PDB file of C-alpha atoms and ligand atoms in Angstrom:
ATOM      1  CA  UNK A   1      96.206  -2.829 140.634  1.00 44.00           C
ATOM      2  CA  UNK A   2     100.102  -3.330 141.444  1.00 45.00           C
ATOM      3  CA  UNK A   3     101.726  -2.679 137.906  1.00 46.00           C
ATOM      4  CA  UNK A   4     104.996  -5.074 137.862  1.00 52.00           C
ATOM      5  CA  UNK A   5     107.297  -4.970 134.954  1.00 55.00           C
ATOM      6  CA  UNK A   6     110.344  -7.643 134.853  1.00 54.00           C
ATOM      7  CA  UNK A   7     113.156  -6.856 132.550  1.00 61.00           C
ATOM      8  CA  UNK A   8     112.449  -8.942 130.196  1.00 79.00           C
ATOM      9  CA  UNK A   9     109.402  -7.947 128.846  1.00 90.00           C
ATOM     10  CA  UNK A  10     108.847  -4.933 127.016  1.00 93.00           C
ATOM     11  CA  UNK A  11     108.049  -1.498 128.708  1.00 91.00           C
ATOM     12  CA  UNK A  12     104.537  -1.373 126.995  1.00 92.00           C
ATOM     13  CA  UNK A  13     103.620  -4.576 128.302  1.00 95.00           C
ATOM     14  CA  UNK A  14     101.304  -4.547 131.835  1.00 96.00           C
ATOM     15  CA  UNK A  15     101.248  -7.878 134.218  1.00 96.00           C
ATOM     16  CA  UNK A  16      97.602  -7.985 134.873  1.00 97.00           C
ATOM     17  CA  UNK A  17      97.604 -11.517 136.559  1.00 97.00           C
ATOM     18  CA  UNK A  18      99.279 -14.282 137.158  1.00 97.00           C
ATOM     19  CA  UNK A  19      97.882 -17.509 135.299  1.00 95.00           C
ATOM     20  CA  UNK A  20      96.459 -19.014 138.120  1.00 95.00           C
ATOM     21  CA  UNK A  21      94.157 -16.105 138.447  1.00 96.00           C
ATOM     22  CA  UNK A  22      92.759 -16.844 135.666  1.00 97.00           C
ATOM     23  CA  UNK A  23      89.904 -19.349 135.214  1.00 94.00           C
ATOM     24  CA  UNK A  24      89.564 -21.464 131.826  1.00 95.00           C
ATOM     25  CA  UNK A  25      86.767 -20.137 129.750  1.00 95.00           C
ATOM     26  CA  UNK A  26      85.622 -17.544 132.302  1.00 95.00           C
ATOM     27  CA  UNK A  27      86.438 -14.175 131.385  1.00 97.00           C
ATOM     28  CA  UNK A  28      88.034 -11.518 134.144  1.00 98.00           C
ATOM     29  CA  UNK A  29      87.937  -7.681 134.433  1.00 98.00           C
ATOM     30  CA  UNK A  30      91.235  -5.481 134.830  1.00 98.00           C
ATOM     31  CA  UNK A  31      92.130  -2.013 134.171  1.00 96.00           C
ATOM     32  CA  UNK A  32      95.298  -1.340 133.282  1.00 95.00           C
ATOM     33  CA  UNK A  33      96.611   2.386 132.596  1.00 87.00           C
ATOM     34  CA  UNK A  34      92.666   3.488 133.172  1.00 90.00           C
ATOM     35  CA  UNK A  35      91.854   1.395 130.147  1.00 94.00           C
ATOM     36  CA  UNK A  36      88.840  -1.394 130.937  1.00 96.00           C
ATOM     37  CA  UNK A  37      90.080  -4.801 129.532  1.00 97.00           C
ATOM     38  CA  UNK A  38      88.859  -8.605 129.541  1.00 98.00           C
ATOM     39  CA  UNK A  39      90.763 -11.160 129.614  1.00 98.00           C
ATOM     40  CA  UNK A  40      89.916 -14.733 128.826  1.00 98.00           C
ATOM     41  CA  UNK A  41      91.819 -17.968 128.947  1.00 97.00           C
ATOM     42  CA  UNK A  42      90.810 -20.509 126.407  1.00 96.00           C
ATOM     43  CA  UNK A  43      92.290 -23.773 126.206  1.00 92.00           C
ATOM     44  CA  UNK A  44      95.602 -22.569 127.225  1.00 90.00           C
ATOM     45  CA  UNK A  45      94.805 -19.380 125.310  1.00 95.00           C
ATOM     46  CA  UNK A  46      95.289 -15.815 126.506  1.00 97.00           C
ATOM     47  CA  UNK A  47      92.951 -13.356 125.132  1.00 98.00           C
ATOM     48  CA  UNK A  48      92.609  -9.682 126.193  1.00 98.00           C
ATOM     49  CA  UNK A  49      90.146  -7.038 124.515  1.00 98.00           C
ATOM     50  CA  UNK A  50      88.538  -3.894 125.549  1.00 97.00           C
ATOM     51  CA  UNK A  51      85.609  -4.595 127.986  1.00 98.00           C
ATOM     52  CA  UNK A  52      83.372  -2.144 126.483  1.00 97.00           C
ATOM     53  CA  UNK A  53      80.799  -2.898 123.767  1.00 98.00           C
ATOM     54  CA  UNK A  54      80.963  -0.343 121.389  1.00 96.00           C
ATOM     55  CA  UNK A  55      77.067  -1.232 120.518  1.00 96.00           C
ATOM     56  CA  UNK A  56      75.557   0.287 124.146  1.00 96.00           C
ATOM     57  CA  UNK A  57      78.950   1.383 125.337  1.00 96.00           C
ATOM     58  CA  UNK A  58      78.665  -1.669 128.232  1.00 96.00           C
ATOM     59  CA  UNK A  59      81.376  -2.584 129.952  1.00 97.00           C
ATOM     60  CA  UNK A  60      80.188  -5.767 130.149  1.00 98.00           C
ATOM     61  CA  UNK A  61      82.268  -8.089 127.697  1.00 98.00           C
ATOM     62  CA  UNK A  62      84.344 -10.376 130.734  1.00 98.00           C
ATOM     63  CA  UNK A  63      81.082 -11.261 131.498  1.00 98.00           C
ATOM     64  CA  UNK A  64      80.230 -12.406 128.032  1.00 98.00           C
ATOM     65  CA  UNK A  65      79.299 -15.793 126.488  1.00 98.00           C
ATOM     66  CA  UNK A  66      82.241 -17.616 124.811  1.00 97.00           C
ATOM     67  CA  UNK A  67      81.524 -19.432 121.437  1.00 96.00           C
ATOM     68  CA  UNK A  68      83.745 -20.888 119.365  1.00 92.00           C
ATOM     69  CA  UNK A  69      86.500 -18.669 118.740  1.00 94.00           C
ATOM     70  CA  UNK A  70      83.828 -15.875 119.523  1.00 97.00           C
ATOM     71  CA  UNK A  71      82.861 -13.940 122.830  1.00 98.00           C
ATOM     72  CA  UNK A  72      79.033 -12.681 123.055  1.00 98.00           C
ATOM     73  CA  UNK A  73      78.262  -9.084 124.991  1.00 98.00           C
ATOM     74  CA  UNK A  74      75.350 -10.486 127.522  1.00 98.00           C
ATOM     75  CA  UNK A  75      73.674  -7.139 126.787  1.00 98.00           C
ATOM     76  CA  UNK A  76      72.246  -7.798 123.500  1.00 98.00           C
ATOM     77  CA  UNK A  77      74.629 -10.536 121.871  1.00 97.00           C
ATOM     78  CA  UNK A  78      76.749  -8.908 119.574  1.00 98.00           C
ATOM     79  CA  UNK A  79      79.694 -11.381 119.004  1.00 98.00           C
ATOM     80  CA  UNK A  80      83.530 -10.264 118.579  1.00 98.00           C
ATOM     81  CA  UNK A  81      86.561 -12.771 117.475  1.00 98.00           C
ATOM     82  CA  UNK A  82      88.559 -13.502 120.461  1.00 98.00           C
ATOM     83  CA  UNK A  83      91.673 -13.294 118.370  1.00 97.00           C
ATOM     84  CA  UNK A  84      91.289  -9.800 116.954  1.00 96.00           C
ATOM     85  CA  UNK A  85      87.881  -8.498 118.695  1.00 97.00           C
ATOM     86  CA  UNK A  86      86.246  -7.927 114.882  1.00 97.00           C
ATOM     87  CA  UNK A  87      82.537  -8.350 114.149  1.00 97.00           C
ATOM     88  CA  UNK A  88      81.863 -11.546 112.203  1.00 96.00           C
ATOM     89  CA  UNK A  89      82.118  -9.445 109.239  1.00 95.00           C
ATOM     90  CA  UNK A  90      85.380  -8.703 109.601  1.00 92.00           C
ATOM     91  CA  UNK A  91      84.895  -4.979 110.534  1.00 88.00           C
ATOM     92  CA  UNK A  92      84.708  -3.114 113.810  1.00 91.00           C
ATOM     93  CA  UNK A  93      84.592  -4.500 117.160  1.00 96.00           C
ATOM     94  CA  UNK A  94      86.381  -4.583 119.816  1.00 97.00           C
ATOM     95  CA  UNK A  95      90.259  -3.423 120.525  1.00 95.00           C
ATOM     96  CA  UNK A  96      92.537  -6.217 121.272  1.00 96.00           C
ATOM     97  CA  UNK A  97      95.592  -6.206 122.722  1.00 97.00           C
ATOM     98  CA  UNK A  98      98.631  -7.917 122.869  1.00 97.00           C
ATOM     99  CA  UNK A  99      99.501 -10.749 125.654  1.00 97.00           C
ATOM    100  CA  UNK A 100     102.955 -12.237 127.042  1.00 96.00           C
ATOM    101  CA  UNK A 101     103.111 -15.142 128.975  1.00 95.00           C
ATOM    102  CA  UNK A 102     105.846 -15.001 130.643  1.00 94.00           C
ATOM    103  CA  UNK A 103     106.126 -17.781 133.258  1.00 92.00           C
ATOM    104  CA  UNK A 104     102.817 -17.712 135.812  1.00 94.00           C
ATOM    105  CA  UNK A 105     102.473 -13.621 134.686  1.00 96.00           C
ATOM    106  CA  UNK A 106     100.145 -12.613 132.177  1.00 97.00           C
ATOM    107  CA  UNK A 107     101.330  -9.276 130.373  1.00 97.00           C
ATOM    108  CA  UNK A 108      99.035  -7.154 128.019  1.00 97.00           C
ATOM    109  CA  UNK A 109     100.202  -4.450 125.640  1.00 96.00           C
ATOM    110  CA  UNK A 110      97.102  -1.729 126.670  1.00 92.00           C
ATOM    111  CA  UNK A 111      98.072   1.905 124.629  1.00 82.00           C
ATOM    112  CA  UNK A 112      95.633   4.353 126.205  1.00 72.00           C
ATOM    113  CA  UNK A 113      93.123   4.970 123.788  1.00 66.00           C
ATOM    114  CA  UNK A 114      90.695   8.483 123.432  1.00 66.00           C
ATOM    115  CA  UNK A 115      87.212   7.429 123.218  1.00 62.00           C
ATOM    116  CA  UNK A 116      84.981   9.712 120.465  1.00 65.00           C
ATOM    117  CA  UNK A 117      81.783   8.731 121.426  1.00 65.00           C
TER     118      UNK A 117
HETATM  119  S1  LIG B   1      75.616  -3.493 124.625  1.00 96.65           S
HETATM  120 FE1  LIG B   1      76.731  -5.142 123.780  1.00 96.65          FE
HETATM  121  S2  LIG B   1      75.421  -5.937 122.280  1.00 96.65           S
HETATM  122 FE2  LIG B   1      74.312  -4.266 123.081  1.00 96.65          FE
END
């Protein structure tokens, strides 16, 4: 992926997209920085979380079923807020990241993260 950064967004920010790329209520894969994210776009909405369920270690979540304000891992279900990727009870989950919109360019705040499994 061609990493673009325009002045006026902020150096940790990554354009992964423009909008257009991005189909409504269809989630798509990127890596950014070697980090596996999906991002969704819900109702004029930008979401981005890690791709990888941390239940089977899948990375499998832009491929997920949206409901409500959740997405569902197609492996086995688990659901994860779109806002903040937590489990419904508030714990765990997913990592989410931060998006700018900033025109037709979709920007994501990804900080490279050491996995533990
Ligand atoms: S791998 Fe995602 S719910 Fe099992």
């Amino acid at each position: 992926m061609n990493l673009q950064k325009s002045s006026e967004i902020p150096e940790e920010f990554f354009r992964v997209c423009s909008l257009k790329e991005l189909p409504d209520k269809t989630g798509k894969r990127f890596f950014v920085n070697d980090t596996d994210i999906a991002v969704f776009k819900i109702n004029g909405e930008i979401f981005a979380l890690s791709n990888t369920c941390p239940h089977q270690h899948s990375s499998v979540i832009y491929d997920g079923i949206i409901e409500d304000n959740y997405i569902l891992c197609p492996v086995h279900g688990w659901k994860f807020n779109l806002a903040n990727g937590t489990l419904p009870s508030g714990s765990g989950g997913l990592d989410s990241y931060e998006v700018i919109l900033s025109g037709n360019d979709v920007y994501v705040k990804v900080i490279k993260k050491e996995l533990k499994w």
